[in-house]
Amino acid sequence: MSSNIVFKGSKNGLQLIIDDNVDFDSVLEQLKLKLASASEFFTNGSAQIQVPAANSRFTPEQQTELITLFSHYGLTWLKDNNTGHQEGPVFDESQAVDEQDHPLIISKTVRNGQEIVHQGTIVVQGDINPGAKVIAGGDILVHGTCRGVAHAGAFGNMNATITADRLLATQIRIAGLIARAPDNLDIPECVETARIVDGAVIIEPA
Amino acid sequence: MGEVIVVTSGKGGVGKTTTTANIGTGFALLGKKVVLVDADIGLRNLDVVMGLDNRIVYDLVDVTEGNCRLKQALIRDKRYETLYLLPAAQTRDKNAVNPEQMKELCKELAQDFDYVIIDCPAGIEQGFKNAIAGADRAVIVTTPEVSAVRDADRIIGLLESEGKSNPKLIVNRIRPKMVKKGDMMDIDDIIDILAVDLLGIIPEDEYIVISTNRGEPAVANPVSIASTAYKNIVRRLTGENVPLMTLETDDGFFARIKKIFRF
């Protein structure tokens, strides 16, 4: 079964992009599966989600059902105020798929307090500093030093990896697993990759 | 048009006010016309460090609220003719001013002065937003402590998101002996994390405590170690190319520091 729904990270939180030709029951079913597989990710209960064009597509009863499902996973539905046509940028499916395929490239240092969320792979051409968070649906590649929190496969992809020239992350998260740096961490001398092997996060030379 | 420089850090107690006072006085020693603006409304200190607290009549909030003209609130320094201070209000809080008013104020001051130096309060809230609003460039002060460096990193990120890139870094209160023993972060570690240009380093100096309590900025004292460091920083801010006394030479950082300061 191919996926008809896509989570997409944006500046204002998450967006749920739904294929035009899918009925509501199928959407609900896929959504349940996706949210269940990524339940670790939404634990803090403060995440906001937008569903573009929801008012024109779904009946109020269906919308209530969605809200209940979201709240079960700690998500808040940020509704558009306008009832009719949606203003601002409209994300169509082709654009969302595009973004999923293409890596997001960050060509600067990600600093303390900054958070980057992207559906696909994230490439950082710089450092990830302590206190920064990088969350990717796919892999994370750091051409620099990774000292912050890196979360690859954040939407449930257990095969995602984190690779860095110097992997010194305070925490490495892949899908639902969390690994913490040892309290006395030596500076690695080579490029390292973190991945899941037999249900545990391991780090090895790339 | 003069230049507006904000001195900021995120963390408190790293030496923003001392740095503001000394950079300002350093500019005045070079004959530049300079005004220091205390943006730490409600917790003002710069007037005390400058030894001008008994001369305050009007303050920054009086100016933005139109209770007085800008010229009336400016206090001329008791030692240097070209040095002025715009004190903060003490009975109000950070919300008494907004970023738009600060922009206007900085613009007006920049017309009359070569340099406008803003002493930013600690934190990242309203006071910080006010202080950076009108600044052309930023100077970040940090100490060789992990907590101060983390906060500096946060501040650099916030400045970038406000469109103020390329801030310059001052590392304050370095103790060369401790760094040598490996008990203190060295300059390389700090630069490696923050990835910004180094404007200068200030060694720990007891004279700073004495001068702060006396209300006489240390930069005017010819024998103080910190004074030389501040003078170099001021020259670099004017665009002069003063070599950094850092790690680029073979005989090492401390040998050079010792040579320069005759430890």
PDB file of C-alpha atoms in Angstrom, chain B residues 4 16 20 22 38 58 66-67 69 84 89 101 118 164 174 176 192 200-201 203 206 211 256-257:
ATOM      1  CA  VAL B   4      25.770  51.769  16.693  1.00  0.00           C
ATOM      2  CA  LYS B  16      28.975  43.475  29.530  1.00  0.00           C
ATOM      3  CA  THR B  20      30.826  48.880  27.524  1.00  0.00           C
ATOM      4  CA  ASN B  22      35.963  50.480  28.835  1.00  0.00           C
ATOM      5  CA  ASP B  38      22.364  51.856  29.325  1.00  0.00           C
ATOM      6  CA  TYR B  58      16.589  62.513  33.138  1.00  0.00           C
ATOM      7  CA  GLY B  66       8.866  62.827  25.592  1.00  0.00           C
ATOM      8  CA  ASN B  67       9.353  64.155  29.150  1.00  0.00           C
ATOM      9  CA  ARG B  69      14.744  66.455  25.032  1.00  0.00           C
ATOM     10  CA  TYR B  84      28.525  60.921  27.122  1.00  0.00           C
ATOM     11  CA  ALA B  89      15.455  54.478  34.195  1.00  0.00           C
ATOM     12  CA  GLN B 101      11.543  53.629  19.971  1.00  0.00           C
ATOM     13  CA  ILE B 118      24.588  50.026  23.945  1.00  0.00           C
ATOM     14  CA  LYS B 164      22.495  40.948  12.403  1.00  0.00           C
ATOM     15  CA  ILE B 174      40.850  34.398  30.873  1.00  0.00           C
ATOM     16  CA  PRO B 176      46.316  31.871  31.403  1.00  0.00           C
ATOM     17  CA  ASP B 192      35.492  26.124  17.557  1.00  0.00           C
ATOM     18  CA  GLY B 200      39.931  40.252  21.627  1.00  0.00           C
ATOM     19  CA  ILE B 201      40.650  38.559  24.912  1.00  0.00           C
ATOM     20  CA  PRO B 203      42.854  38.432  30.996  1.00  0.00           C
ATOM     21  CA  GLU B 206      42.162  42.521  39.889  1.00  0.00           C
ATOM     22  CA  SER B 211      38.326  50.527  38.978  1.00  0.00           C
ATOM     23  CA  ARG B 256      53.214  35.805  23.776  1.00  0.00           C
ATOM     24  CA  ILE B 257      50.820  36.941  26.469  1.00  0.00           C
TER      25      ILE B 257
END
